[in-house]
Coordinates of C-alpha atoms in Angstrom, one line a residue:
Chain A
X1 CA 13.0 20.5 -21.6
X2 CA 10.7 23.4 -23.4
X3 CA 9.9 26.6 -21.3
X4 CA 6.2 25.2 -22.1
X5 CA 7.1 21.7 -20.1
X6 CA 8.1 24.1 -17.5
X7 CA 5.0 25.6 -17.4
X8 CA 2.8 22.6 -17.6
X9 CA 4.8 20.8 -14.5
X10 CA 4.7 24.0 -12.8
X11 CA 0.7 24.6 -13.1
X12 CA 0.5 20.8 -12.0
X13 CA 2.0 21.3 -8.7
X14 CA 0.9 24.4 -8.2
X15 CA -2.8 22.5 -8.6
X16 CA -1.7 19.9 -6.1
X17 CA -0.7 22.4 -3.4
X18 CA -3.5 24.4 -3.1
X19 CA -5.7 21.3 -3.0
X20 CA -3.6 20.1 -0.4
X21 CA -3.3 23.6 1.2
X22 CA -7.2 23.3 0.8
X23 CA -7.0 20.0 2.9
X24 CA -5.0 21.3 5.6
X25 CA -6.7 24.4 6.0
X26 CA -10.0 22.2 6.9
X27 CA -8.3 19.7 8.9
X28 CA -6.2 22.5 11.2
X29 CA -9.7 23.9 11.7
X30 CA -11.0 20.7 12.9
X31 CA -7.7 20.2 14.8
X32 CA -7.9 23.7 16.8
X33 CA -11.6 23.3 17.7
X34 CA -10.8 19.6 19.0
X35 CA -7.8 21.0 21.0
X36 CA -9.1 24.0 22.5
X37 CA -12.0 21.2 23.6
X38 CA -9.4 19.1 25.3
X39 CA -7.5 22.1 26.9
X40 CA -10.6 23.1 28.3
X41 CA -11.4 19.9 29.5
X42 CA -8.0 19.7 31.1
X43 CA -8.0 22.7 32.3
X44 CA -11.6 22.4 33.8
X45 CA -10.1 19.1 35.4
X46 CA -7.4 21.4 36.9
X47 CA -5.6 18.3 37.3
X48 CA -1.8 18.7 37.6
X49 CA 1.0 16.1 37.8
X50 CA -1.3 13.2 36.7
X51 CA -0.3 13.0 33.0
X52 CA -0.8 9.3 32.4
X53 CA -4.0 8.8 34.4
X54 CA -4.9 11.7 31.8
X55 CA -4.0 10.4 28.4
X56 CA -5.6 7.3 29.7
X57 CA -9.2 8.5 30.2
X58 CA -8.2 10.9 27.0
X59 CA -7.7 7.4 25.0
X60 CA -10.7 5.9 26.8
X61 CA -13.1 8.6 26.2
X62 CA -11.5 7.9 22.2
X63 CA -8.8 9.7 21.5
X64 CA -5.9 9.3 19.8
X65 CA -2.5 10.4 22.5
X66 CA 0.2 8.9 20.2
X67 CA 2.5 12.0 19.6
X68 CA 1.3 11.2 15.2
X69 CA -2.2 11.5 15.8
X70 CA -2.6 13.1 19.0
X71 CA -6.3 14.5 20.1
X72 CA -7.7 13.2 16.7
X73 CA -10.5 11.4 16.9
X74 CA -10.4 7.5 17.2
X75 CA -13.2 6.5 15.6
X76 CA -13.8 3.7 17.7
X77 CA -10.7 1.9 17.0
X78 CA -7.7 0.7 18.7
X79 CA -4.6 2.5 18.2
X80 CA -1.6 0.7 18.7
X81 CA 0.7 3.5 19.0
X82 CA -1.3 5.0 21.3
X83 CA -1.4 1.6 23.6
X84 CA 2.4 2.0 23.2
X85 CA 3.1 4.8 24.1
X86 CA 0.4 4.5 27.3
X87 CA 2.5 1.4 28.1
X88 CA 5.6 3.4 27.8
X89 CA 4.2 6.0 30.2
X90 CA 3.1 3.6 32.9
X91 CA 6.7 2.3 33.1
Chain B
X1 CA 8.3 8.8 -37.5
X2 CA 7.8 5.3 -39.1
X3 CA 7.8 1.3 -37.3
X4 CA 6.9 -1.9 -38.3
X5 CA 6.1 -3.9 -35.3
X6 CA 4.1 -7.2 -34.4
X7 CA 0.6 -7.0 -32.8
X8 CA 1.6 -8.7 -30.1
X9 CA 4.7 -6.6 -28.8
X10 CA 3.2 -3.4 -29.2
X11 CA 0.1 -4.6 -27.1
X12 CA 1.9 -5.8 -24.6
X13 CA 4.2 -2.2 -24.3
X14 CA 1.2 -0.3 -24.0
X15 CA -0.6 -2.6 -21.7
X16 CA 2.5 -2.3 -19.1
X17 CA 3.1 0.9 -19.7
X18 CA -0.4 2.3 -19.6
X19 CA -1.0 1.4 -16.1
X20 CA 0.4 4.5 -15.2
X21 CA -2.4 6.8 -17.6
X22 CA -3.5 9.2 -14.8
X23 CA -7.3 8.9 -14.0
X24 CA -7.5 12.8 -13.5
X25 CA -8.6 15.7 -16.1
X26 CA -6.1 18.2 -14.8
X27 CA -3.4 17.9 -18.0
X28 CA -5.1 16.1 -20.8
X29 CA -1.6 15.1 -22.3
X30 CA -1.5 13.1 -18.8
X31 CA -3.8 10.8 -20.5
X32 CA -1.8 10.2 -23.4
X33 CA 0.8 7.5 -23.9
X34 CA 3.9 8.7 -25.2
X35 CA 5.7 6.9 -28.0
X36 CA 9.5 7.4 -29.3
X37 CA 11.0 5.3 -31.6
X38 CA 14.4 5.1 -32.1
X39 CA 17.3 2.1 -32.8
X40 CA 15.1 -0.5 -33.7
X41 CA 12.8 -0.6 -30.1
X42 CA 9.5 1.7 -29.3
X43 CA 9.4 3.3 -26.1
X44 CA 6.5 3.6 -24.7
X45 CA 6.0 5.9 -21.5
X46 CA 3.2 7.1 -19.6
X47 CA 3.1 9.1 -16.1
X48 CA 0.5 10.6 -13.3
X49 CA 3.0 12.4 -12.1
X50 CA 3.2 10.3 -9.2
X51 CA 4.1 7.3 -10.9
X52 CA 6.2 6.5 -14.4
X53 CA 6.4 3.9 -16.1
X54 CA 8.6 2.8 -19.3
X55 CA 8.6 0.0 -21.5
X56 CA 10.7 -0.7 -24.3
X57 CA 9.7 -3.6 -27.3
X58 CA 11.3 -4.4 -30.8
X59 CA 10.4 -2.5 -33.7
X60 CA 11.6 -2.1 -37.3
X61 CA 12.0 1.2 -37.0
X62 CA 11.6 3.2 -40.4
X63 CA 12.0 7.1 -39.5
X64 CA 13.4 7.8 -36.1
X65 CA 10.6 10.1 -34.0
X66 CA 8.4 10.8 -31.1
X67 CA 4.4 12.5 -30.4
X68 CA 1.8 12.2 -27.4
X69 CA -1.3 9.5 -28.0
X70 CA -4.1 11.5 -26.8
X71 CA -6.1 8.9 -25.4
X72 CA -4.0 6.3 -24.7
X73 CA -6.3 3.9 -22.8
X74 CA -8.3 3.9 -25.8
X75 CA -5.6 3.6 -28.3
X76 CA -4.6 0.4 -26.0
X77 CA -8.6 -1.1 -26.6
X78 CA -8.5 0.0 -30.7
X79 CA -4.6 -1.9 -30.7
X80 CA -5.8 -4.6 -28.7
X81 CA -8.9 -5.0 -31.3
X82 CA -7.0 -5.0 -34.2
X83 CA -6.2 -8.4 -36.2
X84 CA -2.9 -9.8 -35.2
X85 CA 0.5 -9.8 -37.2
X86 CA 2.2 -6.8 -38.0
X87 CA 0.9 -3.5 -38.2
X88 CA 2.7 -0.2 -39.4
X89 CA 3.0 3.0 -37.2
X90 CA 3.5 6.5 -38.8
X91 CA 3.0 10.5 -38.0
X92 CA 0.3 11.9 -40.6
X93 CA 2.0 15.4 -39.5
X94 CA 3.4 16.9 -36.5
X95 CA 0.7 15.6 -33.8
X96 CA -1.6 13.0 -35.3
X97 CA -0.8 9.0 -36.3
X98 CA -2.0 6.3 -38.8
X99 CA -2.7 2.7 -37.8
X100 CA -1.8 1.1 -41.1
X101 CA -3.0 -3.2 -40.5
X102 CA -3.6 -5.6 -43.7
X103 CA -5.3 -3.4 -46.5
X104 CA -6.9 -1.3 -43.8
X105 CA -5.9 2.2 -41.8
X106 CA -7.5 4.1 -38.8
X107 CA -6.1 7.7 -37.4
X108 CA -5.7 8.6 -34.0
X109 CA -5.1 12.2 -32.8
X110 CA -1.6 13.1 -30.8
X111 CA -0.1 15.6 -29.5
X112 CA 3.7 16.6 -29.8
X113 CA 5.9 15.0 -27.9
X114 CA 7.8 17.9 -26.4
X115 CA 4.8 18.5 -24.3
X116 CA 5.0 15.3 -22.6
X117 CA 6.8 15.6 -19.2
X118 CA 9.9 14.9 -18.6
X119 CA 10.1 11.7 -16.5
X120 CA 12.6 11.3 -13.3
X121 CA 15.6 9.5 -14.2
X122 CA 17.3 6.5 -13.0
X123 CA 19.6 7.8 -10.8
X124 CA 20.1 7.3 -7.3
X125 CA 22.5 6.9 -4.3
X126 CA 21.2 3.1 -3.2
X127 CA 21.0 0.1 -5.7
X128 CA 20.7 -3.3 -5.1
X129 CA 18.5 -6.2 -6.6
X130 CA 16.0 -8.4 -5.3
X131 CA 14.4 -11.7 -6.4
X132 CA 11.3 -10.8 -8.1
X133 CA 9.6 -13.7 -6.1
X134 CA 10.4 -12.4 -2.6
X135 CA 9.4 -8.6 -3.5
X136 CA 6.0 -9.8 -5.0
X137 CA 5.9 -12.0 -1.9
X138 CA 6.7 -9.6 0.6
X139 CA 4.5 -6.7 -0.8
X140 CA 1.5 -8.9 -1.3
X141 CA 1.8 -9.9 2.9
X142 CA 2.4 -6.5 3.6
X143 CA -0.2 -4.3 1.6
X144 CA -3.1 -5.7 3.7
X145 CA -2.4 -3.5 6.6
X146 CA -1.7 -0.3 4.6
X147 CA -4.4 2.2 5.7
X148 CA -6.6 3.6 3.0
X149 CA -7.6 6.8 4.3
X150 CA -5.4 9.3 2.6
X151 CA -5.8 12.0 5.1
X152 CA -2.6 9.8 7.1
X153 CA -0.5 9.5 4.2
X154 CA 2.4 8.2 5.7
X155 CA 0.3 5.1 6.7
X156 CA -0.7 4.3 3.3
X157 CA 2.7 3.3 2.3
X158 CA 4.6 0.8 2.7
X159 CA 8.1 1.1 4.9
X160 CA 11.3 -0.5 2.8
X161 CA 14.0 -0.9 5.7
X162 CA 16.8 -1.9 4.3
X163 CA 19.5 -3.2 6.7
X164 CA 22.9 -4.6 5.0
X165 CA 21.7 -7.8 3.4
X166 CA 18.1 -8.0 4.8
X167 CA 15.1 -5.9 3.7
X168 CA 12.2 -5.1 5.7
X169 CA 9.2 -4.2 4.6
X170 CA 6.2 -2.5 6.9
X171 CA 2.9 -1.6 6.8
X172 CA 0.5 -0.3 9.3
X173 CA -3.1 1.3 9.5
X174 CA -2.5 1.8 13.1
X175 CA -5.0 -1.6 14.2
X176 CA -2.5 -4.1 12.8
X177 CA 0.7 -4.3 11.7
X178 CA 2.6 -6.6 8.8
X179 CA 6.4 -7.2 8.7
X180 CA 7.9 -9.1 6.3
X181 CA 11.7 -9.6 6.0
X182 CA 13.8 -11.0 2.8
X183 CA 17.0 -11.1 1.1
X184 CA 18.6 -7.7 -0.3
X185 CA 21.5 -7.4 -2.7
X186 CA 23.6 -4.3 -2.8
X187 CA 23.8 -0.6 -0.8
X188 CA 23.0 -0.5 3.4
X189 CA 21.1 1.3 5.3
X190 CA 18.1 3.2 4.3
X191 CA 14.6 4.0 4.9
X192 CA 11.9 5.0 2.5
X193 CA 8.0 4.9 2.3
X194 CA 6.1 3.7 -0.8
X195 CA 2.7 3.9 -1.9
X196 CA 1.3 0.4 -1.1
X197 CA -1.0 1.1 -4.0
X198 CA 2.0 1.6 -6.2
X199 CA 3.7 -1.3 -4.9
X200 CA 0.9 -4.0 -5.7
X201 CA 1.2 -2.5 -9.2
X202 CA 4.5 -3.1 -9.2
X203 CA 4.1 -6.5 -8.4
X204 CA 1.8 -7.3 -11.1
X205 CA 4.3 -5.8 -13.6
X206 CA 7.3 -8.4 -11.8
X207 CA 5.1 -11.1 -12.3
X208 CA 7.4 -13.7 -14.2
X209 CA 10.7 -11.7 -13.5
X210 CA 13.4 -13.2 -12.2
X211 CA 14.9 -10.4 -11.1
X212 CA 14.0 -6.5 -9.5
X213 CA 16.6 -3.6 -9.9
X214 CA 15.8 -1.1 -7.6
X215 CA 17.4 2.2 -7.0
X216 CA 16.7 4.6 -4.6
X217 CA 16.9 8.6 -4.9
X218 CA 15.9 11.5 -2.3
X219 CA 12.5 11.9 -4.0
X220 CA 12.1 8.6 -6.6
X221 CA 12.1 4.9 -6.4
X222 CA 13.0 3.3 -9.5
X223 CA 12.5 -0.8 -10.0
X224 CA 13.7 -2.3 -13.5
X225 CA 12.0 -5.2 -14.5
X226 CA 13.3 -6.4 -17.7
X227 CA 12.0 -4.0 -20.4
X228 CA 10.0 -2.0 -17.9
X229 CA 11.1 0.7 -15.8
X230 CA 8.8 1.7 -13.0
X231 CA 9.4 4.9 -11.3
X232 CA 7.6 6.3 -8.2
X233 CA 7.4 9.0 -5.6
X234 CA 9.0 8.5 -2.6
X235 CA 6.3 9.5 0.4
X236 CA 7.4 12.2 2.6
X237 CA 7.6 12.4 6.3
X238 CA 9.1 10.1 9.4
X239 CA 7.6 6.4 9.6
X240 CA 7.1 6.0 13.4
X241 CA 9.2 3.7 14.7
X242 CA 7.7 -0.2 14.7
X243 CA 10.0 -1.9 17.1
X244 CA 8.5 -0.5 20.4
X245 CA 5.1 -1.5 19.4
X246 CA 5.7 -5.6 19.0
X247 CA 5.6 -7.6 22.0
X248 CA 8.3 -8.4 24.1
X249 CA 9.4 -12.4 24.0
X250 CA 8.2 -12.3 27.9
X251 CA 4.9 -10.8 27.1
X252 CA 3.4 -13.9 25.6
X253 CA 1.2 -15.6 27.5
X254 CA -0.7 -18.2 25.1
X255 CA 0.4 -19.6 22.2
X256 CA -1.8 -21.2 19.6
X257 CA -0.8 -23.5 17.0
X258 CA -4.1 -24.1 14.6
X259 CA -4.5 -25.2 10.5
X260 CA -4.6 -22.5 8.7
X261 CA -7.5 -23.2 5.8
X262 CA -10.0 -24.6 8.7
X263 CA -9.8 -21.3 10.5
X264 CA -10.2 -19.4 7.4
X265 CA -13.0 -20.9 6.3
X266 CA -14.9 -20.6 9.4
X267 CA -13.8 -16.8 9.7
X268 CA -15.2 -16.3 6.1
X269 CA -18.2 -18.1 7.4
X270 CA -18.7 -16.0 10.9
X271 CA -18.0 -12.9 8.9
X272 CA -21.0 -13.4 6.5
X273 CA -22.6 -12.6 10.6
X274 CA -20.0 -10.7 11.7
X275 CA -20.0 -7.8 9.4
X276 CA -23.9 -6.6 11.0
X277 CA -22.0 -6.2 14.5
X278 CA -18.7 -3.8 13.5
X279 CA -17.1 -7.3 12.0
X280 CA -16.4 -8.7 15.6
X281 CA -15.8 -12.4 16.0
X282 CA -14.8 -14.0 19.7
X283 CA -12.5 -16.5 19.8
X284 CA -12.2 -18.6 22.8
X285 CA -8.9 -20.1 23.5
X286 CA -9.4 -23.2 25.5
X287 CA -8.3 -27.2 26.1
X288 CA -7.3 -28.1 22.0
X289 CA -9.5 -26.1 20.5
X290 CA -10.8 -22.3 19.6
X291 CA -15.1 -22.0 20.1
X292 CA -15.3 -19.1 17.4
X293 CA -18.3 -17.1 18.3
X294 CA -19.9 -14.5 16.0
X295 CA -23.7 -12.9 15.9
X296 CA -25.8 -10.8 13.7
X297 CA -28.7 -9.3 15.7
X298 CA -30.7 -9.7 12.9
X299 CA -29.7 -12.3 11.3
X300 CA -28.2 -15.5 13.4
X301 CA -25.7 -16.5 15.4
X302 CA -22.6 -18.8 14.5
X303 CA -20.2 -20.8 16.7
X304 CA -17.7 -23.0 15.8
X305 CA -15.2 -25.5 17.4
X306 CA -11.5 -25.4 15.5
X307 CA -9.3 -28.5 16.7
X308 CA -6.3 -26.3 18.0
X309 CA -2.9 -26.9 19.9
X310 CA -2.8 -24.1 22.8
X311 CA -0.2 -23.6 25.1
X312 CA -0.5 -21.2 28.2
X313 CA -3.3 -19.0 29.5
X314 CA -6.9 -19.8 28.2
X315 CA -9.1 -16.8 27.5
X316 CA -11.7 -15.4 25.0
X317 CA -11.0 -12.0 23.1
X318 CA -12.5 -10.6 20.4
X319 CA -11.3 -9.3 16.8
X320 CA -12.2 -7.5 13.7
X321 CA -12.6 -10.9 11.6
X322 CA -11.4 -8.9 8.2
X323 CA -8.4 -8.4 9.8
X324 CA -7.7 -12.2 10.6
X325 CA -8.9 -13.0 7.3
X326 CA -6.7 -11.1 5.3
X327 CA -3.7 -12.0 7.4
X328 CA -4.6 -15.8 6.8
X329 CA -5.7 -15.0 3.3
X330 CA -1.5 -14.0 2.4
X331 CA 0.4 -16.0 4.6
X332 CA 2.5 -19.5 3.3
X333 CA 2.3 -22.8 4.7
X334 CA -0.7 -25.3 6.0
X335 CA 0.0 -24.0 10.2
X336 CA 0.1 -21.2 11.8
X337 CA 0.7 -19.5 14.9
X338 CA -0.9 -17.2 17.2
X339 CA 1.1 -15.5 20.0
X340 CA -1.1 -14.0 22.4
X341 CA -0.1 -11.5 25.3
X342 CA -3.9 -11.2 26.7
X343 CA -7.7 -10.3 26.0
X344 CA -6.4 -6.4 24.9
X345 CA -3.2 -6.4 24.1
X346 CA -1.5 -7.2 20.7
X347 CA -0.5 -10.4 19.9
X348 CA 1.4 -12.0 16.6
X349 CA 0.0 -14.5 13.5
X350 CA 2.7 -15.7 12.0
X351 CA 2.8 -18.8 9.2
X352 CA 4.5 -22.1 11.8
X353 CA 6.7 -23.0 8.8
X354 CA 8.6 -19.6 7.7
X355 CA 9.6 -16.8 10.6
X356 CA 10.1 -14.1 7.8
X357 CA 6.7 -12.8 8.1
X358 CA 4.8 -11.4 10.9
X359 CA 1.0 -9.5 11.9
X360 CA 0.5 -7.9 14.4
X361 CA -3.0 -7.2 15.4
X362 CA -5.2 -5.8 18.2
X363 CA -8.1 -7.3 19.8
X364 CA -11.4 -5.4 19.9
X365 CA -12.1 -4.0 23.4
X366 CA -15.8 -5.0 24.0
X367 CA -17.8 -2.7 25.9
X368 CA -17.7 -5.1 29.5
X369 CA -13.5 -4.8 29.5

């Protein structure tokens, strides 16, 4: 392989991370504004000890609370990880 | 470099081979199709970076030699345009190529072909074959529930579980979820996650095949189909674990044994309704039949009465009617079967006749439940 293939591959990925960087960066935004909602709330509930009944009325109200998607946004669908892992909970 | 070759072959090379000219502007020579001929045969690569692909065809090859087509989907349209029987190949210099057909010639520009990257190779820890049928089979049932939204990438791929002589293959966009199991020769034991949209290409590519060669690295798939090699990218990160999520045997509480094609057709009807009300369609599940309900506001209302065989509870839920459809649209065999566990949990479609494939799909919660 030439030092100019090198270069080539190297300026391609280097392309690809910082879009992706670029990606993250606007969805960890989104992320820490939607969590430090949901902390407040929770915190506002000053509800200890009652976990499920929590993540319940979390997945209710439309969020995701499967440990992959976790305080994302449901958009209005059903998330069967999230039932899962609420039926996992409940037992 | 210098070859002789027939129309026909060379078409083809480049057709199979140029399904993997990347779309994007970011390195122009990523939209060129690289061509190296050497002991009588004319490779022909291309790559995105993400994907590969390599064909080889036979060529009478003159002077031994490689460059870069600049534009390869368009050299594919001028090849496929050009009269057929045999055509003659050569470099005009270092980067650009004459078309030489009949008494007439055309030039295309190149580039050299050092530039081109270096593809992955073929290596890799776990190898084993597959029958071109089942894969094509397997990946089609399976690539309907691959989510689209590339912002989950994980969840746009498709799971190959291979365990001993079984292979499992999974998809899920998180609503549904389709498992389809078949026969695997060769290395145990590992997990990896494909692009479903790589996969379907894939499948068009083993159309015909007999037989898939697939080997498995840290980073690359590779899947040899004849004269084509197919590399991909191996998508990083943890597939969640499936198993917990499908109903337990005890969980099923109706089950419902119904022709396929009649409940197709009147889902593709209801959804012509369905898709004015977030694609919902209710299906009641009561004495030998199913009354399939579905309304537009605006336009009309539909119901329907589908002869059915139902075992256990009766009880109407509700369901995104794309989701049934393209479940029904891949599955073998004239029956199927639904195994429900209630009006919000999951339940199962799978075809009556063959247990190798399985969907597993949600209801819609509607606003009373």
């Amino acid at each position: 392989m030439t030092l100019r293939q090198d270069m080539l591959m190297v300026e391609e990925e280097l392309n690809r991370l910082l879009t992706t960087m670029q990606e993250l960066r606007i969805r960890v935004d989104a992320l820490e504004v939607q969590n430090s909602r949901l902390l407040e709330r929770l915190m506002n509930q000053n509800v200890q000890d009652e976990g499920t009944e929590n993540l319940t009325s979390l997945y209710n109200e439309g969020f995701h609370i499967c440990p992959m998607h976790y305080g994302q946004n449901r958009e209005g669908e059903e998330c069967l990880f999230c039932l899962s892992f609420l039926k996992g909970e409940n037992q | 470099m210098e070859i002789n070759c027939q129309k026909e072959d060379i078409l083809m090379g480049i057709q199979t081979a140029g399904r993997a000219i990347s779309g994007k502007n970011t390195l122009p020579i990523l939209g060129g199709i690289l061509i190296q001929a050497q002991n009588n045969s004319l490779n022909i690569k291309s790559t995105d970076l993400d994907i590969a692909i390599e064909c080889s065809v036979v060529a009478d090859v003159v002077k031994e030699g490689e460059l870069v087509i600049a534009d390869g989907r368009r050299f594919i349209e001028i090849v496929r345009q050009l009269p057929e029987g045999n055509i003659n190949i050569s470099a005009m210099n270092d980067f650009d190529l004459t078309i030489k057909y009949g008494e007439s010639s055309l030039n295309i520009r190149g580039f050299d072909g050092e530039q081109f990257p270096l593809l992955p190779g073929r290596e890799g820890d776990i190898h084993g074959n597959m029958a071109a049928e089942v894969f094509n089979r397997m990946v089609r049932e399976v690539a309907i529930a691959a989510a689209s939204d590339e912002s989950r990438p994980i969840f746009t791929g498709i799971l190959i579980d291979i365990q001993g002589e079984n292979v499992i293959m999974v998809a899920t966009d998180t609503h549904r979820l389709a498992k389809a199991e078949g026969i695997w020769q060769g290395d145990d034991q590992i997990k990896v996650v494909v692009p479903a949209k790589t996969m379907l290409e894939i499948t068009k590519i083993a159309a015909g095949e007999e037989n898939i060669e697939i080997t498995i690295s840290k980073k690359h798939i590779c899947f040899v189909m004849g004269n084509t090699v197919f590399i991909s990218r191996i998508i990083n990160g943890q597939y969640p674990d499936y198993e917990p999520i499908m109903p337990k045997e005890e969980q099923y509480k109706t089950e419902v044994s119904v022709a396929k094609k009649t409940l197709l057709n009147s889902l593709s009807r209801a959804s012509l309704l369905a898709r004015d009300n977030n694609s919902i369609v209710k299906l009641n599940f009561t004495q030998n039949e199913i009354v399939m309900t579905a309304d537009s506001p605006d336009v009309g209302n539909i119901k329907e009465n589908i002869p059915a065989n139902i075992e256990g509870e009766y009880f109407q839920t509700a369901y995104n009617v794309r989701y049934l459809i393209d479940a029904l649209k891949v599955m073998e065999g004239e029956n199927i079967l639904m195994r429900l566990t209630g009006v919000i949990t999951p339940g199962i479609i799978l075809p009556q006749e063959e247990k190798n494939y399985t969907y597993l799909l949600l209801p819609i919660r509607l606003s009373n439940q």
